[in-house]
XYZ file of C-alpha atoms in Angstrom:
666
model
C 21.293 16.594 -25.454
C 22.159 16.664 -29.145
C 20.966 20.273 -29.641
C 22.328 21.734 -26.438
C 24.353 25.004 -26.617
C 28.045 24.445 -27.093
C 27.437 21.081 -28.750
C 30.397 21.455 -31.140
C 32.886 22.233 -28.366
C 31.458 19.368 -26.349
C 32.042 16.984 -29.275
C 35.637 18.168 -29.490
C 36.093 17.531 -25.808
C 34.566 14.053 -26.154
C 36.932 13.279 -29.039
C 39.950 14.308 -26.943
C 38.639 12.219 -24.039
C 38.200 9.200 -26.308
C 41.765 9.574 -27.635
C 43.017 9.803 -24.053
C 41.148 6.620 -23.085
C 42.551 4.771 -26.089
C 46.055 5.916 -25.193
C 45.496 4.585 -21.658
C 44.421 1.198 -22.963
C 40.782 1.593 -21.903
C 39.246 1.306 -25.365
C 36.578 -1.345 -26.049
C 38.036 -4.797 -26.293
C 39.338 -6.129 -29.570
C 36.739 -8.083 -31.502
C 33.775 -6.265 -29.954
C 32.327 -3.588 -32.244
C 29.800 -1.872 -30.027
C 28.094 0.005 -32.843
C 26.324 -2.665 -34.846
C 23.492 -5.125 -34.446
C 25.640 -8.275 -34.570
C 25.891 -10.850 -31.786
C 29.219 -10.395 -29.991
C 31.679 -12.917 -28.526
C 32.379 -13.164 -24.815
C 34.471 -10.262 -23.584
C 37.634 -10.679 -21.534
C 35.714 -9.680 -18.423
C 33.079 -12.336 -19.122
C 35.702 -15.012 -19.752
C 37.357 -14.145 -16.434
C 33.973 -14.174 -14.660
C 33.055 -17.595 -16.020
C 36.473 -19.016 -15.221
C 36.013 -17.848 -11.634
C 32.751 -19.806 -11.488
C 34.617 -22.914 -12.703
C 37.224 -22.470 -9.987
C 34.719 -22.051 -7.150
C 32.301 -24.937 -7.749
C 32.840 -28.725 -7.384
C 32.776 -29.649 -11.066
C 34.600 -32.905 -10.334
C 31.413 -34.188 -8.656
C 29.656 -36.203 -11.392
C 26.882 -37.655 -9.198
C 24.087 -35.797 -10.975
C 25.246 -37.089 -14.359
C 24.978 -40.653 -13.029
C 21.531 -40.006 -11.546
C 20.237 -38.287 -14.694
C 21.177 -41.364 -16.765
C 20.052 -43.981 -14.266
C 17.220 -46.215 -15.417
C 17.311 -45.111 -19.065
C 15.079 -47.260 -21.277
C 14.473 -45.519 -24.608
C 13.989 -42.168 -26.300
C 12.732 -40.544 -29.482
C 15.430 -39.674 -32.069
C 16.397 -36.046 -31.579
C 13.572 -35.823 -29.016
C 11.671 -34.534 -32.029
C 7.882 -34.390 -31.759
C 5.673 -33.042 -34.564
C 2.001 -32.230 -34.825
C -0.368 -33.764 -37.372
C 0.620 -31.090 -39.905
C 4.295 -31.980 -39.632
C 5.344 -28.896 -37.667
C 7.872 -29.529 -34.895
C 6.391 -28.683 -31.511
C 9.430 -29.894 -29.579
C 12.938 -31.053 -30.410
C 16.484 -31.124 -29.077
C 18.518 -31.706 -32.234
C 19.742 -28.108 -32.102
C 21.071 -28.654 -28.572
C 23.813 -31.068 -29.588
C 26.415 -28.332 -29.155
C 26.110 -29.145 -25.441
C 28.082 -32.355 -26.064
C 31.262 -30.296 -25.925
C 33.009 -28.246 -23.285
C 31.425 -25.100 -21.936
C 31.559 -22.139 -24.324
C 32.909 -18.798 -23.127
C 29.456 -17.331 -23.841
C 27.742 -19.514 -21.220
C 28.177 -19.617 -17.460
C 29.816 -23.042 -16.924
C 27.429 -23.923 -14.104
C 24.432 -23.250 -16.375
C 26.139 -25.233 -19.158
C 26.360 -28.190 -16.779
C 22.662 -27.903 -15.942
C 21.786 -27.642 -19.628
C 23.741 -30.824 -20.351
C 21.961 -32.692 -17.572
C 18.564 -31.657 -18.912
C 18.949 -31.756 -22.700
C 21.284 -34.732 -23.124
C 19.266 -37.055 -20.890
C 15.888 -37.359 -22.561
C 13.363 -40.138 -22.953
C 11.844 -42.865 -20.776
C 13.491 -43.804 -17.468
C 12.685 -46.276 -14.688
C 12.449 -44.744 -11.223
C 11.627 -48.048 -9.496
C 9.762 -51.111 -10.703
C 6.275 -49.766 -11.366
C 7.155 -46.053 -11.626
C 8.585 -44.530 -14.809
C 9.292 -41.001 -15.994
C 9.452 -39.376 -19.412
C 11.969 -36.569 -19.026
C 13.124 -33.756 -21.298
C 10.461 -34.306 -23.951
C 8.888 -31.050 -22.735
C 9.699 -28.524 -20.024
C 8.373 -30.827 -17.270
C 8.378 -34.571 -16.579
C 5.492 -36.951 -17.137
C 5.421 -39.783 -14.592
C 3.640 -43.103 -15.189
C 2.692 -45.413 -12.330
C 1.695 -49.010 -13.071
C -1.764 -49.670 -11.629
C -3.771 -52.863 -11.657
C -5.472 -51.992 -14.923
C -3.471 -49.247 -16.592
C -1.222 -46.234 -16.251
C -1.729 -43.575 -13.607
C -0.389 -40.541 -15.466
C 1.109 -37.756 -13.337
C 1.440 -34.358 -15.055
C 0.651 -34.836 -18.762
C 3.035 -32.083 -19.931
C 2.283 -28.823 -21.764
C 1.021 -29.996 -25.148
C -1.184 -32.803 -26.403
C 1.518 -33.785 -28.918
C 4.305 -34.223 -26.369
C 2.009 -36.007 -23.898
C 0.797 -38.389 -26.602
C 4.373 -39.093 -27.729
C 5.476 -39.696 -24.130
C 2.647 -42.166 -23.534
C 3.344 -43.916 -26.839
C 7.033 -44.263 -25.909
C 6.096 -45.885 -22.595
C 3.599 -48.234 -24.223
C 6.072 -49.256 -26.908
C 8.849 -49.901 -24.392
C 6.900 -51.340 -21.459
C 3.799 -52.862 -23.021
C 0.495 -51.350 -24.074
C -1.669 -50.179 -21.187
C -4.668 -47.840 -21.080
C -4.710 -44.712 -18.918
C -6.594 -45.537 -15.732
C -6.235 -42.172 -13.928
C -4.568 -38.767 -14.258
C -3.023 -36.687 -11.468
C -2.360 -32.961 -11.803
C 0.244 -32.036 -9.177
C -0.436 -28.311 -9.443
C -1.937 -25.456 -11.389
C 0.860 -24.513 -13.828
C 0.141 -25.289 -17.484
C 3.270 -27.371 -18.131
C 1.726 -29.973 -15.788
C -1.786 -30.285 -17.188
C -2.242 -28.633 -20.603
C -1.288 -31.807 -22.526
C -4.117 -33.826 -20.986
C -5.856 -34.284 -24.350
C -2.803 -36.258 -25.451
C -3.473 -39.002 -22.878
C -7.286 -38.921 -22.628
C -9.804 -38.875 -25.452
C -12.467 -36.234 -25.853
C -15.050 -38.861 -24.939
C -13.212 -39.761 -21.731
C -12.955 -36.094 -20.768
C -16.581 -35.429 -21.562
C -17.924 -38.457 -19.697
C -15.594 -38.224 -16.694
C -15.019 -41.972 -16.974
C -11.325 -41.591 -16.064
C -10.580 -40.050 -12.689
C -8.604 -36.810 -12.768
C -7.163 -36.047 -9.324
C -6.024 -32.534 -8.411
C -5.567 -30.379 -5.303
C -8.359 -28.203 -3.978
C -8.667 -24.935 -5.892
C -7.049 -26.325 -9.054
C -9.922 -25.528 -11.429
C -9.854 -21.784 -10.774
C -6.115 -21.335 -10.241
C -5.195 -23.213 -13.419
C -7.000 -20.548 -15.401
C -6.964 -17.421 -13.249
C -3.221 -16.716 -13.303
C -3.347 -16.276 -17.072
C -6.708 -14.498 -17.246
C -6.429 -11.315 -15.204
C -2.854 -10.461 -16.235
C -2.424 -12.887 -19.114
C -1.309 -10.473 -21.840
C 1.601 -8.907 -19.970
C 2.549 -12.251 -18.424
C 2.710 -13.951 -21.818
C 4.824 -11.124 -23.264
C 7.331 -11.447 -20.439
C 7.252 -15.235 -20.662
C 8.704 -14.918 -24.181
C 11.784 -13.447 -22.521
C 11.816 -15.827 -19.552
C 11.774 -19.019 -21.593
C 13.928 -17.722 -24.457
C 11.213 -18.275 -27.063
C 12.694 -15.529 -29.258
C 16.248 -16.910 -29.125
C 17.877 -19.534 -31.364
C 19.387 -22.565 -29.638
C 23.136 -21.910 -29.672
C 26.093 -21.154 -27.382
C 25.304 -17.432 -27.764
C 21.532 -17.912 -27.559
C 19.200 -20.267 -25.717
C 20.875 -23.056 -23.740
C 18.419 -23.822 -20.930
C 15.612 -22.479 -18.804
C 17.330 -24.073 -15.790
C 14.135 -25.844 -14.811
C 14.277 -27.798 -18.055
C 14.569 -27.251 -21.783
C 12.199 -25.298 -23.965
C 8.433 -25.241 -23.521
C 6.667 -27.280 -26.205
C 4.601 -25.388 -28.765
C 1.586 -27.599 -29.415
C -2.107 -27.865 -28.646
C -3.118 -26.936 -25.108
C -6.147 -28.170 -23.189
C -7.578 -28.439 -19.712
C -9.807 -30.821 -17.796
C -12.031 -30.475 -14.784
C -10.881 -32.686 -11.882
C -13.249 -35.459 -10.867
C -11.499 -35.996 -7.504
C -10.321 -33.050 -5.410
C -7.732 -33.491 -2.644
C -8.841 -31.294 0.276
C -6.528 -28.947 2.119
C -6.210 -31.475 4.949
C -4.802 -34.069 2.531
C -6.107 -37.559 1.824
C -5.263 -41.242 1.520
C -6.786 -43.244 -1.292
C -6.327 -46.235 -3.546
C -6.169 -45.407 -7.242
C -6.244 -48.351 -9.649
C -4.969 -50.574 -6.852
C -2.138 -48.198 -5.842
C -2.128 -46.661 -2.344
C -1.311 -42.935 -2.360
C -1.053 -40.501 0.562
C -1.532 -36.846 -0.403
C -0.363 -33.660 1.361
C -1.771 -30.366 0.129
C 0.856 -27.607 -0.193
C -0.955 -24.417 -1.335
C 0.701 -21.028 -1.678
C 4.315 -22.083 -2.069
C 5.563 -22.930 -5.585
C 1.999 -22.693 -6.916
C -1.274 -21.315 -5.547
C -2.552 -24.897 -5.376
C -0.232 -27.922 -5.287
C 0.203 -31.286 -3.565
C 2.932 -33.813 -2.860
C 2.309 -37.509 -2.286
C 3.811 -40.805 -1.165
C 3.527 -44.318 -2.610
C 3.952 -46.764 0.317
C 4.290 -49.879 -1.853
C 7.061 -48.261 -3.906
C 8.657 -46.331 -0.999
C 8.647 -43.386 -3.404
C 7.927 -39.748 -2.567
C 6.734 -37.352 -5.289
C 7.635 -33.777 -4.324
C 5.892 -32.281 -7.367
C 7.648 -28.938 -7.899
C 8.495 -27.851 -4.369
C 11.827 -29.723 -4.440
C 13.946 -29.482 -7.597
C 17.561 -29.641 -8.717
C 17.695 -25.859 -8.680
C 16.691 -22.948 -6.492
C 13.177 -22.216 -7.714
C 11.451 -18.868 -8.190
C 10.079 -17.241 -5.071
C 9.086 -14.554 -7.534
C 8.950 -15.454 -11.211
C 10.216 -12.936 -13.750
C 7.295 -13.486 -16.124
C 5.122 -12.088 -13.352
C 2.964 -13.924 -10.803
C 1.964 -13.649 -7.187
C 4.967 -13.640 -4.852
C 5.382 -17.030 -3.202
C 5.713 -17.847 0.489
C 9.283 -19.034 1.110
C 8.585 -19.919 4.740
C 5.549 -22.061 3.899
C 7.608 -23.662 1.125
C 10.293 -24.686 3.595
C 7.728 -25.979 6.079
C 5.998 -28.144 3.466
C 9.304 -29.839 2.685
C 9.920 -30.332 6.410
C 6.450 -31.833 6.891
C 6.924 -34.268 4.002
C 10.276 -35.333 5.451
C 8.780 -35.913 8.887
C 5.742 -37.786 7.597
C 7.372 -39.968 4.938
C 11.141 -39.749 5.488
C 11.401 -42.969 7.481
C 10.007 -45.024 4.593
C 11.268 -43.118 1.555
C 13.870 -44.801 -0.671
C 13.557 -42.478 -3.664
C 12.409 -38.881 -4.184
C 11.240 -37.755 -7.619
C 9.726 -34.498 -8.846
C 7.944 -32.896 -11.751
C 11.256 -31.608 -13.141
C 14.790 -33.016 -13.289
C 15.924 -36.461 -12.120
C 15.245 -38.520 -8.955
C 17.427 -38.951 -5.887
C 17.793 -42.544 -4.719
C 18.723 -43.835 -1.249
C 17.147 -42.845 2.069
C 20.144 -40.896 3.334
C 20.791 -39.173 0.019
C 17.123 -38.290 -0.446
C 16.767 -36.797 3.019
C 20.000 -34.825 2.669
C 18.766 -33.431 -0.643
C 15.410 -32.440 0.873
C 17.018 -30.954 3.979
C 19.182 -28.683 1.847
C 16.176 -27.651 -0.250
C 14.202 -26.972 2.934
C 16.978 -24.859 4.437
C 17.581 -23.034 1.152
C 14.150 -21.369 1.209
C 14.171 -20.797 4.959
C 17.631 -19.201 4.861
C 16.546 -16.742 2.157
C 13.375 -15.977 4.112
C 14.960 -15.529 7.527
C 18.096 -13.664 6.463
C 16.175 -11.272 4.230
C 14.018 -10.239 7.176
C 17.056 -10.061 9.471
C 18.754 -7.608 7.127
C 15.518 -5.678 6.556
C 15.153 -5.276 10.316
C 18.654 -3.791 10.360
C 17.351 -1.099 8.007
C 18.691 -2.331 4.669
C 16.395 -1.697 1.724
C 15.347 -4.317 -0.811
C 18.256 -3.771 -3.209
C 20.794 -3.680 -0.382
C 19.430 -6.889 1.102
C 19.624 -8.658 -2.250
C 23.230 -7.527 -2.782
C 24.373 -8.571 0.686
C 22.640 -11.925 0.955
C 24.815 -14.953 0.206
C 24.162 -18.592 0.992
C 26.475 -20.391 3.410
C 28.836 -22.792 1.681
C 26.947 -25.822 3.003
C 23.984 -24.725 0.879
C 25.662 -22.959 -2.048
C 27.985 -25.854 -2.872
C 25.038 -28.238 -3.299
C 24.334 -28.382 -7.027
C 20.578 -28.748 -6.432
C 20.590 -25.354 -4.673
C 22.232 -23.380 -7.463
C 20.266 -20.557 -9.050
C 19.534 -22.025 -12.468
C 15.901 -20.861 -12.416
C 15.308 -18.681 -9.388
C 18.175 -16.768 -7.794
C 19.121 -15.701 -4.287
C 19.060 -12.087 -5.459
C 15.485 -12.183 -6.757
C 14.404 -14.490 -3.938
C 15.519 -11.940 -1.345
C 13.655 -9.167 -3.161
C 10.560 -11.373 -3.271
C 10.626 -12.024 0.469
C 11.191 -8.320 1.169
C 8.316 -7.364 -1.124
C 5.980 -9.972 0.359
C 6.380 -8.490 3.837
C 7.176 -4.837 3.167
C 6.039 -4.063 -0.392
C 7.945 -2.192 -3.086
C 8.486 1.009 -1.033
C 11.804 1.172 0.829
C 10.768 3.863 3.352
C 12.779 6.648 1.713
C 10.317 9.455 0.865
C 12.383 10.362 -2.202
C 11.167 7.066 -3.671
C 7.541 7.534 -2.638
C 6.336 9.294 -5.794
C 8.982 8.931 -8.512
C 8.798 10.657 -11.884
C 7.585 8.257 -14.649
C 10.379 6.465 -16.469
C 10.230 8.281 -19.811
C 10.105 11.743 -18.244
C 12.838 10.811 -15.783
C 15.002 9.565 -18.652
C 14.968 12.974 -20.327
C 16.029 14.657 -17.099
C 18.727 12.066 -16.320
C 20.262 12.571 -19.756
C 20.252 16.335 -19.265
C 21.790 16.056 -15.789
C 24.512 13.701 -17.060
C 25.667 16.180 -19.695
C 23.846 14.874 -22.718
C 24.135 11.943 -25.085
C 27.793 12.361 -26.063
C 29.019 12.608 -22.491
C 26.988 9.555 -21.463
C 28.229 7.486 -24.413
C 31.873 8.313 -23.749
C 31.571 7.286 -20.104
C 29.538 4.202 -21.012
C 32.169 3.046 -23.514
C 34.808 3.415 -20.836
C 32.804 1.425 -18.293
C 31.979 -1.225 -20.880
C 35.695 -1.655 -21.572
C 36.225 -2.147 -17.839
C 33.523 -4.828 -17.697
C 31.071 -2.733 -15.652
C 28.108 -4.091 -17.618
C 25.475 -3.723 -14.898
C 26.246 -0.043 -14.516
C 26.362 0.580 -18.269
C 22.931 -1.061 -18.582
C 21.486 1.081 -15.784
C 22.821 4.314 -17.303
C 22.074 3.595 -20.954
C 18.522 2.565 -20.126
C 17.869 6.265 -19.498
C 19.498 7.375 -22.744
C 17.547 4.802 -24.763
C 14.273 5.887 -23.161
C 15.114 9.551 -23.785
C 16.385 8.957 -27.344
C 14.945 5.651 -28.624
C 16.273 6.327 -32.142
C 19.870 6.623 -30.911
C 21.345 3.535 -32.559
C 24.709 3.753 -30.800
C 23.054 3.872 -27.375
C 20.805 0.934 -28.207
C 23.658 -1.171 -29.565
C 25.934 -0.476 -26.599
C 23.098 -1.268 -24.189
C 22.485 -4.486 -26.140
C 26.173 -5.394 -25.911
C 26.086 -4.849 -22.150
C 22.971 -6.992 -21.675
C 24.540 -9.659 -23.860
C 27.645 -9.939 -21.669
C 25.444 -10.077 -18.568
C 23.547 -12.913 -20.226
C 26.766 -14.789 -20.970
C 27.711 -14.507 -17.290
C 24.322 -15.471 -15.814
C 24.001 -18.779 -13.983
C 20.214 -18.553 -14.088
C 18.768 -19.773 -17.359
C 15.929 -17.275 -17.223
C 18.229 -14.360 -16.359
C 20.273 -15.311 -19.420
C 17.128 -15.506 -21.540
C 15.935 -12.095 -20.333
C 19.280 -10.426 -21.004
C 19.740 -11.955 -24.463
C 16.120 -11.358 -25.465
C 16.484 -7.722 -24.441
C 19.678 -7.427 -26.476
C 17.958 -8.915 -29.510
C 15.027 -6.521 -29.236
C 17.319 -3.507 -28.890
C 19.175 -4.533 -32.046
C 16.285 -5.649 -34.250
C 13.075 -4.310 -32.692
C 10.061 -6.218 -31.425
C 9.516 -9.516 -33.196
C 5.878 -9.338 -34.231
C 3.763 -12.298 -33.187
C 0.236 -12.893 -34.408
C -2.510 -12.747 -31.814
C -3.370 -16.233 -30.629
C -6.875 -16.546 -29.242
C -7.418 -19.112 -26.490
C -8.929 -22.422 -27.504
C -12.717 -22.551 -27.317
C -12.394 -25.614 -25.093
C -10.483 -23.607 -22.490
C -12.699 -20.514 -22.704
C -15.780 -22.712 -22.320
C -14.427 -23.916 -18.947
C -13.608 -20.493 -17.483
C -15.667 -19.884 -14.325
C -18.114 -17.078 -15.081
C -17.013 -14.884 -12.193
C -13.416 -15.183 -13.389
C -14.540 -14.248 -16.896
C -16.166 -11.073 -15.574
C -13.034 -10.332 -13.535
C -11.022 -10.497 -16.760
C -13.495 -8.239 -18.536
C -13.262 -5.735 -15.681
C -9.500 -5.524 -16.300
C -10.101 -4.735 -19.997
C -12.753 -2.071 -19.296
C -11.373 1.337 -20.266
C -12.180 3.406 -17.185
C -11.954 6.724 -19.029
C -14.414 5.654 -21.735
C -16.701 4.069 -19.158
C -16.590 6.905 -16.639
C -20.039 8.232 -17.537
C -21.576 4.952 -18.722
C -24.554 3.424 -16.911
C -25.289 -0.021 -18.348
C -27.169 -2.940 -16.797
C -27.345 -6.232 -18.695
C -29.638 -9.038 -17.558
C -28.336 -12.386 -18.754
C -30.287 -15.646 -18.912
C -28.380 -18.832 -19.734
C -30.625 -21.063 -21.783
C -28.847 -24.342 -21.017
C -28.377 -24.022 -17.247
C -31.232 -21.676 -16.247
C -28.636 -19.541 -14.434
C -28.928 -15.790 -14.484
C -26.408 -12.987 -14.154
C -26.470 -9.232 -13.863
C -23.593 -7.259 -15.405
C -23.349 -3.617 -14.378
C -21.057 -0.850 -15.614
C -21.024 2.319 -13.516
C -18.385 4.688 -12.145
C -15.939 3.274 -14.689
C -16.133 -0.177 -13.067
C -17.654 -3.486 -14.186
C -19.417 -5.786 -11.719
C -20.790 -9.280 -12.326
C -23.525 -10.508 -9.972
C -24.542 -14.180 -10.083
C -28.191 -15.054 -9.502
C -29.431 -11.486 -9.949
C -31.355 -9.406 -12.456
C -32.128 -5.694 -12.622
C -35.711 -4.443 -12.600
C -34.684 -1.771 -15.095
C -32.094 -3.317 -17.442
C -30.498 -1.511 -20.369
C -30.863 -4.762 -22.315
C -31.540 -8.443 -21.665
C -29.577 -11.300 -23.243
C -30.541 -14.944 -23.631
C -27.870 -17.430 -24.752
C -26.141 -20.601 -23.623
C -23.487 -20.495 -20.916
C -20.882 -21.636 -23.453
C -21.830 -18.933 -25.960
C -21.754 -16.345 -23.165
C -18.163 -17.313 -22.463
C -17.229 -17.307 -26.146
C -18.835 -13.898 -26.747
C -17.401 -12.178 -23.677
C -14.075 -13.965 -24.271
C -13.880 -12.334 -27.710
C -13.992 -15.547 -29.749
C -17.408 -14.979 -31.373
C -19.002 -11.568 -31.962
C -22.529 -10.673 -30.854
C -23.694 -9.902 -34.454
C -22.651 -13.404 -35.535
C -24.500 -14.979 -32.631
C -27.627 -12.928 -33.305
C -27.526 -13.839 -36.990
C -27.122 -17.538 -36.158
C -29.916 -17.446 -33.590
C -27.598 -18.191 -30.679
C -28.227 -14.839 -28.959
C -31.528 -13.066 -28.364
C -31.482 -9.427 -27.251
C -34.464 -7.587 -25.819
C -34.632 -3.993 -24.664
C -32.237 -1.480 -26.209
C -29.788 -3.277 -28.571
C -27.665 -0.106 -28.729
C -26.787 -0.667 -25.079
C -25.010 -3.899 -26.048
C -23.152 -2.099 -28.841
C -22.103 0.676 -26.448
C -21.065 -1.946 -23.892
C -18.816 -3.661 -26.440
C -17.037 -0.408 -27.290
C -15.908 0.203 -23.717
C -13.203 -2.480 -23.708
C -9.520 -2.330 -24.636
C -7.866 -4.820 -26.941
C -4.407 -5.647 -25.614
C -1.347 -5.602 -27.882
C 0.784 -8.688 -27.248
C 3.787 -7.039 -28.996
C 4.330 -4.051 -26.695
C 7.892 -2.831 -26.051
C 9.868 -3.959 -23.026
C 13.311 -2.371 -23.448
C 12.333 0.804 -25.273
C 9.543 3.352 -24.661
């Protein structure tokens, strides 16, 4: 530590050690000043690493570039889409640097993927009657020509991008109304732009069918309700929202480009595809659905168009290894079920399929090519699943399994199996965790010391700040960036004001980002480096849209409130609220006791602390934090009987989450 006995003699020793290292040629590389907040160039070690990637992969294979361009019809200049106030919600003009050769600061395999995504944007024909708008948002929007209008599949993330995509199709292919909407699954980049293709009147009346898999309504909301604050904070890292688009910043998310930043909405499905699947005719088009829950999304479906010989694999087959566990945080996915769903789709539809398309990336045409692509995707997830458990059963722990597991060349050399989004390393950890949990069986890891306390002790054990920094500089010069990051994490947590430690840790994360093949690994590393150098970038709190809050199932709303209840404040509280909903005649009982909140539908207490009468929408808005109880009382929207102080006390028991909490510092 800085104030340890003998500090002066230690500094002298460190100085001599540093001079010795310089004399031996182990000083930090020329051009990399590790003690400032500037972005650094690629180091020699990173350049060598990325050149090795170039040498090992079949970059002469240009098939994907031909497929990504095939069927191009038209695009929007710069892929630029603005909202009604003139603010850009999506655009690719800053990505034109990808026209050139791969920069040293980007893994060449990721550069290739970024080119395929960003430089091929607009409206494309899949087959006569099926069209896709690609790279005008993170996901694709697919349009199928029905008898009377467009069947829209996955209306993107924002109303603005969805509206622009539909307008591009209508301008290029002829004006047609929307006759139906299909949500393939419960992730927001596939449904939140629905208000850009359907009017408020159409949504309110239910006059246009919205088809979705069973469980969609709850899952579309629930993932972001119970753990929404922490998930959104981490998503800023995952999707590179804090990074500029540049060769030393954001280049790709791997799954696509950036996520659009417009107006989000949601709609309640009018037609639900049951778990057993279904066959139906939608606007004159025959569609056969297979439900695929619990793999890439909690609720998802794939489907086949017999008249077009086209198979939509939604997001369970992509031109990348997908996330079995996503770094923003979500439930771990079932790799074995994932593989089996692909197998089932191949068996059921493979004999008729002439083209496979998905909710991201570009299609694969030709029966043989399509089935080969799907077979490799199928075996990718099954290999990770099976080999992780094989190694675990040999006694290897989660980290050891992830380090040892490598794909066979038959899978790893397929571009569609590369880890641009998910990775083999994280996938193996996800499978291990799904079956065995986070604990590796070693009792030393059963009850670890909390990170900040451990950091102080690690720094003391390692001889203090000066000793750690000298060794870290040496390892940085040798290109041992992973190890430097692991060690300096402790010093930064023990001494968060130590600028030199923060800057050297940032430099190490930066080089790891430059080497990463996964777009989201790169984004995490570079976002962490930026935060270490410049601190947390403050972002204003963004409350959810009233439209979305008004659709939250009540039980899910109470689940979210239970997460915000401060157990220490509520430990001695005994509160019972009877709730009557004036528009639906429903009733609810909300109870706080033992530091826990319970919501009971269809019940009332005989001895309530207070009774509330309000509409079901206002209940959601009040408990969702969008409108305060005093405002509702004043406006006559809420009537309270019994003890009004109980409602005030109830409101004071809940935490307000900070969306700007630290990730890389204490």
